[in-house]
Coordinates of C-alpha atoms and ligand atoms in Angstrom, one line a residue:
M1 CA -71.5 -30.5 124.8
K2 CA -68.6 -30.9 122.0
L3 CA -69.7 -32.2 118.6
I4 CA -67.1 -33.5 116.5
P5 CA -68.1 -33.8 112.8
V6 CA -66.7 -36.9 110.9
T7 CA -68.7 -36.5 107.9
E8 CA -71.5 -34.1 106.7
K9 CA -73.9 -37.0 108.1
F10 CA -72.2 -38.3 110.5
S11 CA -70.5 -36.6 114.2
V12 CA -69.6 -37.7 117.5
T13 CA -69.5 -36.7 120.9
G14 CA -69.0 -37.3 124.2
Q15 CA -72.0 -38.4 127.2
I16 CA -74.7 -36.1 126.5
Q17 CA -77.6 -35.2 128.9
P18 CA -81.1 -35.5 128.4
E19 CA -81.5 -31.9 128.2
D20 CA -79.2 -31.8 125.3
F21 CA -81.3 -33.5 123.0
A22 CA -83.8 -30.9 121.8
E23 CA -80.6 -28.6 121.2
L24 CA -79.2 -31.4 118.8
R25 CA -82.4 -31.6 117.2
R26 CA -82.3 -27.8 116.6
L27 CA -78.9 -28.1 115.0
G28 CA -80.5 -30.7 112.2
F29 CA -79.3 -34.2 113.9
R30 CA -82.1 -36.7 113.1
T31 CA -80.8 -39.9 115.0
V32 CA -79.0 -40.3 117.9
I33 CA -76.8 -43.7 118.5
N34 CA -76.0 -44.3 122.3
N35 CA -73.0 -47.1 122.2
R36 CA -72.9 -47.2 126.1
P37 CA -73.8 -50.1 127.9
D38 CA -76.1 -48.8 130.8
G39 CA -74.3 -48.5 134.4
E40 CA -70.6 -47.5 133.4
E41 CA -70.9 -44.9 135.6
E42 CA -73.3 -43.2 138.4
A43 CA -73.7 -40.0 136.5
Q44 CA -74.6 -41.9 133.2
P45 CA -78.6 -41.0 132.1
G46 CA -78.9 -44.5 130.6
S47 CA -80.5 -45.9 127.7
A48 CA -83.9 -45.4 128.8
A49 CA -83.8 -42.0 129.9
E50 CA -82.0 -41.2 126.4
E51 CA -84.6 -42.8 124.7
A52 CA -87.5 -40.5 126.0
A53 CA -85.4 -37.5 125.8
A54 CA -84.9 -38.4 122.1
K55 CA -88.5 -39.1 121.5
A56 CA -89.6 -35.8 123.0
A57 CA -87.4 -33.9 120.9
G58 CA -88.3 -35.9 117.7
L59 CA -85.1 -37.7 117.3
E60 CA -84.6 -41.3 116.1
Y61 CA -82.8 -43.3 118.9
V62 CA -80.6 -46.5 118.8
H63 CA -78.9 -48.2 121.3
I64 CA -75.9 -50.2 120.4
P65 CA -74.1 -50.9 123.8
V66 CA -70.3 -51.8 122.9
T67 CA -67.2 -51.7 125.2
S68 CA -63.6 -51.2 123.5
T69 CA -63.1 -54.9 123.4
S70 CA -66.4 -56.3 122.4
M71 CA -67.4 -54.5 119.0
T72 CA -68.8 -57.1 117.1
Q73 CA -69.5 -57.4 113.3
E74 CA -73.1 -57.4 114.0
D75 CA -72.9 -54.2 116.1
A76 CA -70.8 -52.6 113.5
R77 CA -73.8 -53.8 110.8
R78 CA -76.5 -52.3 113.1
F79 CA -74.3 -48.8 113.5
G80 CA -74.0 -48.9 109.9
E81 CA -77.6 -49.5 109.2
A82 CA -78.8 -46.8 111.9
I83 CA -76.8 -44.4 109.5
I84 CA -78.5 -45.5 106.2
A85 CA -81.8 -45.6 107.9
S86 CA -81.5 -42.0 109.0
D87 CA -83.1 -39.2 106.9
G88 CA -80.5 -36.9 108.0
P89 CA -77.2 -36.1 110.1
V90 CA -76.8 -38.6 112.8
I91 CA -74.7 -38.0 116.2
A92 CA -73.2 -41.1 118.1
H93 CA -71.8 -41.0 121.5
C94 CA -70.3 -43.2 124.0
R95 CA -68.7 -41.6 126.9
T96 CA -65.6 -39.9 125.1
G97 CA -67.2 -40.5 121.5
A98 CA -64.1 -42.9 120.9
R99 CA -66.0 -46.1 120.6
A100 CA -68.7 -44.4 118.4
F101 CA -66.0 -43.0 116.2
Y102 CA -64.6 -46.8 116.0
M103 CA -67.8 -48.1 115.3
W104 CA -68.1 -45.8 112.4
V105 CA -64.9 -47.0 111.2
L106 CA -65.8 -50.8 111.7
A107 CA -69.0 -50.2 109.9
G108 CA -67.0 -49.6 106.4
N109 CA -67.8 -45.9 106.4
A110 CA -64.3 -44.9 106.4
D111 CA -63.5 -47.5 103.6
V112 CA -66.8 -45.9 101.3
E113 CA -66.0 -42.2 102.5
G114 CA -62.1 -42.8 101.2
F115 CA -60.5 -41.8 104.3
S116 CA -56.8 -42.5 104.6
D117 CA -55.5 -43.8 107.9
D118 CA -53.9 -40.4 108.5
R119 CA -57.2 -38.5 107.8
L120 CA -59.0 -40.8 110.6
I121 CA -55.9 -40.3 113.0
T122 CA -56.5 -36.4 112.6
T123 CA -60.2 -36.9 113.3
A124 CA -59.5 -39.4 116.3
T125 CA -57.2 -36.8 117.8
G126 CA -59.7 -34.3 117.8
I127 CA -62.3 -36.8 119.8
G128 CA -59.3 -37.1 122.4
I129 CA -57.5 -40.2 121.1
E130 CA -53.9 -40.5 121.4
P131 CA -52.6 -40.6 117.9
A132 CA -50.5 -43.7 118.6
A133 CA -53.6 -45.3 120.0
A134 CA -55.3 -44.4 116.9
Q135 CA -52.9 -46.0 114.8
T136 CA -52.7 -49.2 116.4
W137 CA -56.2 -49.8 116.6
L138 CA -56.5 -48.8 112.8
A139 CA -53.6 -51.3 112.0
A140 CA -55.3 -54.0 113.7
N141 CA -59.0 -53.3 112.8
R142 CA -58.9 -51.6 109.4
G143 CA -55.9 -53.7 108.5
S144 CA -55.8 -54.1 104.4
R145 CA -59.3 -54.7 103.8
S146 CA -60.3 -53.6 100.5
A147 CA -63.4 -52.0 100.2
K148 CA -62.9 -50.8 96.7
P149 CA -63.9 -54.1 94.3
N150 CA -63.0 -54.0 90.7
V151 CA -66.4 -53.6 88.9
R152 CA -66.2 -54.8 85.2
G153 CA -69.4 -54.7 83.4
F154 CA -70.5 -56.5 80.2
Y155 CA -73.3 -54.7 78.3
E156 CA -75.8 -56.9 76.5
P157 CA -77.0 -55.0 73.6
R158 CA -80.2 -56.8 72.7
T159 CA -82.0 -55.9 76.0
G160 CA -79.6 -53.1 77.1
S161 CA -78.7 -55.4 80.2
I162 CA -75.5 -54.8 82.3
Q163 CA -74.0 -58.0 83.7
Y164 CA -71.0 -57.5 86.3
V165 CA -68.3 -59.3 87.5
V166 CA -67.1 -57.5 90.9
S167 CA -63.5 -58.9 92.3
D168 CA -61.7 -58.6 95.2
P169 CA -58.4 -57.2 94.2
A170 CA -56.7 -58.9 97.5
T171 CA -58.0 -62.0 96.9
G172 CA -59.1 -62.7 93.4
K173 CA -62.4 -63.9 94.6
C174 CA -66.0 -62.7 92.5
A175 CA -69.2 -62.6 92.1
I176 CA -71.1 -62.4 89.2
I177 CA -74.3 -60.2 89.0
D178 CA -77.4 -60.4 86.6
P179 CA -75.9 -62.7 84.0
V180 CA -77.7 -63.3 80.9
L181 CA -78.6 -66.1 79.0
D182 CA -79.2 -65.6 75.2
Y183 CA -82.4 -65.9 73.6
D184 CA -83.7 -65.1 70.2
E185 CA -87.5 -65.3 70.4
K186 CA -87.9 -64.9 66.5
S187 CA -86.5 -68.5 66.2
G188 CA -86.6 -69.7 69.7
A189 CA -82.8 -70.2 69.8
T190 CA -80.7 -69.7 73.2
K191 CA -77.0 -69.8 73.6
T192 CA -74.8 -68.6 76.3
E193 CA -72.0 -66.5 74.4
Q194 CA -72.6 -63.5 76.9
A195 CA -72.4 -66.1 79.7
D196 CA -69.3 -67.1 78.1
K197 CA -67.8 -63.8 78.1
L198 CA -67.9 -63.3 81.8
L199 CA -66.3 -66.9 82.1
A200 CA -63.6 -65.7 79.7
Y201 CA -63.0 -62.8 81.7
I202 CA -62.9 -64.7 85.0
A203 CA -60.3 -67.2 83.6
E204 CA -58.2 -64.6 82.0
E205 CA -58.0 -62.6 85.0
K206 CA -57.5 -65.6 87.5
L207 CA -60.4 -65.1 89.6
S208 CA -62.6 -67.5 91.5
V209 CA -66.4 -67.3 91.5
E210 CA -67.8 -67.4 95.1
W211 CA -71.3 -66.2 94.2
I212 CA -73.8 -66.0 91.2
L213 CA -76.0 -63.4 92.0
D214 CA -79.5 -61.9 90.7
T215 CA -81.0 -58.4 91.9
H216 CA -84.3 -59.4 90.8
P217 CA -86.4 -62.0 88.7
H218 CA -86.1 -60.0 85.2
A219 CA -88.9 -59.3 82.9
D220 CA -86.8 -58.8 79.7
H221 CA -84.2 -61.6 79.6
F222 CA -83.3 -64.9 80.8
S223 CA -80.9 -65.4 83.7
A224 CA -77.7 -67.4 82.8
A225 CA -77.3 -68.3 86.7
P226 CA -78.2 -72.1 86.4
Y227 CA -75.3 -72.3 83.4
L228 CA -72.5 -70.7 85.4
K229 CA -73.4 -72.6 88.4
D230 CA -72.9 -75.6 86.2
K231 CA -69.4 -74.1 85.1
T232 CA -68.1 -72.9 88.2
G233 CA -70.0 -74.7 91.3
A234 CA -70.6 -71.4 92.8
P235 CA -73.9 -70.7 94.4
T236 CA -76.9 -68.8 93.4
A237 CA -78.6 -66.2 95.3
I238 CA -81.2 -63.6 95.2
G239 CA -83.5 -61.7 97.4
A240 CA -85.9 -63.6 99.7
H241 CA -89.1 -62.1 98.6
V242 CA -88.6 -64.0 95.2
V243 CA -91.2 -66.2 96.9
D244 CA -93.6 -63.5 96.3
V245 CA -93.0 -63.2 92.7
Q246 CA -93.1 -67.0 92.4
A247 CA -96.5 -66.9 94.2
L248 CA -97.8 -64.2 91.8
W249 CA -96.5 -65.8 88.3
K250 CA -97.4 -69.3 89.2
D251 CA -100.9 -68.3 89.0
I252 CA -100.6 -66.2 85.7
Y253 CA -98.9 -69.6 84.4
H254 CA -101.3 -71.5 85.7
W255 CA -99.0 -74.1 87.5
P256 CA -100.5 -75.1 90.8
D257 CA -97.9 -77.5 91.5
F258 CA -95.1 -75.3 91.0
P259 CA -92.9 -74.8 94.2
A260 CA -93.1 -71.3 95.1
D261 CA -90.8 -71.4 98.3
G262 CA -87.4 -70.3 96.4
R263 CA -85.9 -73.8 96.4
Q264 CA -84.6 -72.9 93.1
W265 CA -81.7 -70.6 94.4
D266 CA -78.9 -72.1 96.9
R267 CA -79.5 -68.9 99.1
L268 CA -82.1 -66.1 99.7
F269 CA -81.1 -62.8 101.1
A270 CA -82.9 -61.0 103.3
D271 CA -82.9 -57.2 103.9
G272 CA -79.4 -56.0 106.0
D273 CA -78.0 -59.6 105.3
N274 CA -74.0 -59.7 105.2
F275 CA -71.8 -61.9 103.4
K276 CA -68.4 -61.4 101.9
I277 CA -66.7 -61.6 98.7
G278 CA -63.3 -62.5 99.3
S279 CA -62.4 -59.8 102.2
I280 CA -64.7 -57.5 100.7
D281 CA -68.2 -56.9 102.8
V282 CA -71.6 -57.2 101.1
R283 CA -74.7 -55.9 102.6
V284 CA -77.9 -56.8 100.9
M285 CA -80.8 -53.7 100.9
F286 CA -84.3 -54.9 100.0
S287 CA -85.2 -52.6 97.3
P288 CA -88.7 -53.2 96.1
G289 CA -90.7 -51.2 93.7
H290 CA -89.6 -52.3 90.4
T291 CA -90.5 -55.7 91.4
L292 CA -91.6 -57.1 94.6
A293 CA -88.4 -59.2 95.2
S294 CA -85.8 -56.4 94.1
V295 CA -82.4 -56.1 96.2
T296 CA -79.4 -53.9 96.2
Y297 CA -76.1 -55.3 96.8
V298 CA -73.6 -52.9 98.3
I299 CA -70.2 -54.4 97.9
G300 CA -67.5 -52.2 99.5
D301 CA -68.1 -48.6 98.0
A302 CA -70.2 -50.1 95.0
A303 CA -73.9 -50.5 95.0
F304 CA -75.7 -52.8 92.6
V305 CA -78.8 -51.2 92.1
H306 CA -80.4 -52.6 89.1
D307 CA -83.7 -51.2 87.6
T308 CA -84.3 -48.5 90.7
L309 CA -81.8 -45.8 89.1
F310 CA -80.6 -45.6 85.6
M311 CA -78.1 -43.5 84.7
P312 CA -78.7 -39.6 85.6
D313 CA -79.8 -38.9 82.3
S314 CA -82.1 -42.0 81.8
G315 CA -84.3 -41.6 85.1
T316 CA -85.6 -45.0 86.9
G317 CA -86.7 -48.2 86.4
R318 CA -90.4 -48.7 85.6
A319 CA -92.9 -49.7 88.5
D320 CA -95.7 -51.3 86.4
F321 CA -94.8 -55.0 86.4
P322 CA -97.3 -57.1 88.4
G323 CA -96.4 -56.5 91.8
G324 CA -94.3 -53.0 91.2
S325 CA -94.9 -50.0 93.1
A326 CA -94.0 -46.5 92.3
K327 CA -94.4 -45.5 96.0
A328 CA -92.0 -48.5 97.0
L329 CA -89.5 -47.5 94.1
W330 CA -89.3 -44.2 95.5
Q331 CA -88.5 -45.3 99.3
S332 CA -86.1 -47.9 97.6
I333 CA -84.3 -45.2 95.7
Q334 CA -84.2 -42.9 98.9
A335 CA -82.4 -45.7 101.1
I336 CA -79.7 -46.2 98.0
L337 CA -79.0 -42.2 98.0
S338 CA -78.4 -42.4 101.6
L339 CA -75.3 -44.1 101.0
P340 CA -72.3 -41.8 101.1
D341 CA -72.3 -39.7 98.2
K342 CA -68.8 -41.1 96.8
T343 CA -70.6 -44.7 96.6
R344 CA -70.3 -45.9 93.0
I345 CA -74.0 -46.8 91.5
F346 CA -73.9 -49.6 89.0
T347 CA -77.4 -49.8 87.0
G348 CA -78.9 -52.6 85.5
H349 CA -80.0 -51.3 82.4
D350 CA -78.8 -48.4 80.0
Y351 CA -81.4 -47.9 76.8
Q352 CA -78.7 -45.3 75.0
P353 CA -80.6 -42.2 75.0
D354 CA -79.9 -40.3 72.0
G355 CA -77.9 -42.9 71.0
R356 CA -75.2 -42.2 73.2
P357 CA -72.7 -45.2 73.8
P358 CA -73.9 -47.6 76.6
R359 CA -73.1 -46.4 80.2
W360 CA -73.6 -47.9 83.8
E361 CA -71.5 -45.9 86.4
S362 CA -72.3 -43.2 88.2
T363 CA -72.1 -42.2 91.9
V364 CA -74.7 -41.1 94.7
A365 CA -73.8 -37.3 94.3
E366 CA -74.5 -37.4 90.4
Q367 CA -77.7 -39.1 90.9
K368 CA -78.4 -36.6 93.3
A369 CA -77.4 -33.5 91.3
Y370 CA -78.4 -34.8 87.9
N371 CA -81.1 -37.4 87.7
P372 CA -84.6 -35.3 86.8
H373 CA -86.5 -38.2 88.4
I374 CA -84.7 -37.5 91.7
T375 CA -83.6 -33.9 91.9
D376 CA -86.2 -31.4 93.3
Q377 CA -88.9 -34.3 93.3
T378 CA -90.9 -35.4 96.3
E379 CA -92.5 -38.9 96.7
E380 CA -95.7 -37.5 95.3
S381 CA -94.3 -35.6 92.4
F382 CA -92.1 -38.8 91.8
V383 CA -95.0 -41.1 91.8
A384 CA -97.1 -38.9 89.6
L385 CA -94.2 -38.9 87.3
R386 CA -93.4 -42.5 87.3
E387 CA -96.9 -43.7 86.6
A388 CA -97.5 -41.0 83.9
R389 CA -94.5 -42.9 82.0
D390 CA -95.3 -46.1 83.0
A391 CA -98.7 -46.0 81.3
T392 CA -97.1 -45.0 77.8
L393 CA -94.5 -48.1 78.2
P394 CA -95.5 -51.4 76.5
M395 CA -94.6 -54.4 78.7
P396 CA -90.9 -55.6 77.6
K397 CA -91.3 -57.9 74.7
L398 CA -90.0 -61.1 76.3
I399 CA -91.9 -60.8 80.0
L400 CA -93.9 -63.9 79.1
H401 CA -91.1 -65.5 78.1
A402 CA -88.8 -64.6 80.7
L403 CA -90.8 -64.9 83.8
Q404 CA -91.8 -68.7 83.7
V405 CA -87.8 -69.1 83.1
N406 CA -86.5 -66.5 86.0
I407 CA -89.0 -67.7 88.5
A408 CA -87.4 -71.3 88.1
G409 CA -84.1 -69.8 88.8
G410 CA -83.2 -69.2 85.2
R411 CA -84.0 -73.1 84.5
L412 CA -85.4 -73.6 81.1
P413 CA -89.0 -75.4 81.0
E414 CA -88.2 -79.5 81.3
P415 CA -88.2 -81.0 78.0
E416 CA -91.3 -82.8 76.8
A417 CA -91.6 -86.3 75.7
N418 CA -90.0 -85.7 72.0
G419 CA -86.9 -84.1 74.2
R420 CA -87.9 -80.2 73.1
R421 CA -88.5 -77.8 75.9
Y422 CA -91.5 -75.4 75.1
L423 CA -92.6 -71.9 76.8
K424 CA -96.0 -71.1 77.8
I425 CA -97.6 -68.0 76.7
P426 CA -100.8 -66.6 78.8
L427 CA -103.2 -64.4 76.6
N428 CA -104.9 -61.8 77.9
A429 CA -103.2 -62.0 81.4
L430 CA -101.4 -58.7 81.7
E431 CA -102.4 -55.1 81.7
G432 CA -100.7 -52.6 79.6
A433 CA -101.0 -53.8 76.2
V434 CA -100.2 -51.0 73.6
W435 CA -101.8 -51.1 70.4
Ligands
GSH501 N1 -88.2 -52.0 75.5 C1 -87.5 -53.1 76.6 C2 -88.1 -52.7 77.6 C3 -87.8 -53.1 78.6 C4 -88.3 -52.6 79.9 O1 -89.2 -52.5 80.3 N2 -87.3 -52.5 80.9 C5 -87.4 -52.3 82.4 C6 -86.5 -52.8 83.2 S1 -86.5 -54.4 83.2 C7 -87.5 -50.7 82.4 O2 -87.5 -50.3 83.8 N3 -87.9 -50.0 81.6 C8 -87.8 -48.4 81.9 C9 -87.8 -47.6 80.5 O3 -88.2 -48.5 79.4 O4 -88.2 -46.3 80.2 C10 -88.0 -54.4 75.9 O5 -89.0 -54.8 75.4 O6 -87.3 -55.2 76.5
FE2_502 FE1 -85.8 -55.2 85.5

């Protein structure tokens, strides 16, 4: 068995035998991916035998059969997900290791890990692929695809929210993430200053908006998604579990006729859904815990993690809103941290501890090393810490204002007969009063 490490988490090898699986487990692997269709040659053990051997050795097993001419986007997506889902090193094999290696590249890992073509060719050569063949394959399949989007964050100081414009430098296409509609609760006034700033940047940079995305139904501000859709014509989207949040809050507001089916957005994303911003692949990860519907958008090498992880000096988002769960939040955070160490992490809020200037960008490696809610924590200790802290936090001052707007996709309530819009505030509906 010749194992070829590609990264710390990922290695490839040629055909392995059932008796090798225990040794792989001993070497620290947690998942085996088999990229060979059954029956390529007589001596091959076959997927069923490999699966049984993996089970016996305590390894996860994933079969994604491909040939060198039939590697699809969907295969690559499943391959990438199997790596993310694994709680430790992954070994992928085919006959020689070449297909497994190419699948790793197709799944976008080489871009995220910052591998140059030269480094990929060196790795390919170690697997036994001719350098010229590797070069030709990379030119055809890696191409000029940019996986490093430009990310511009716009800090909104009233609620400490960060809004993002994420663009593909190759095509000028962009997405807006978590835009804020300004609201002054003291006077009841709304305005579009924040959203207009995003539009001004988009115009200045000559970008074209492909998506208006929310990571979750926000509890502290109104979403400006409908305003921006009016201005740009771009579709709006959110995580598919928003219907669960709608069901929960329609009761709190006593709106029996509220359509809790997500029709308020153009698209609802399920876990693992893929789409593109220009030429850059986007993957949606379901990240519940802070809310029932939260999602992370992984856009090239950048993950928009909203209120799961804050900056490493600020810990994590709270998990005590209706439908929140510290345990689910821990699991969502683990999935985010299993992205490559260099992944850029963009958080949804910054509350400026000790009055430092607002910051919103970190990396997976920095989070693992410096976030006290992560470093040396177990699920149990995190849940205890999170719940203890949540017990001290008052509800966000706008939670009752914001949810009724945000479960309607950010639309303000319909005007009454006098042409004026009114919010509805339920009394004694939420736990967590701090007197
Ligand atoms: N003081 C803020 C608190 C907002 C808040 O609760 N933010 C959520 C994210 S939506 C959070 O996770 N906060 C964590 C914390 O305050 O430690 C307000 O009233 O708006
Ligand atoms: Fe939030």
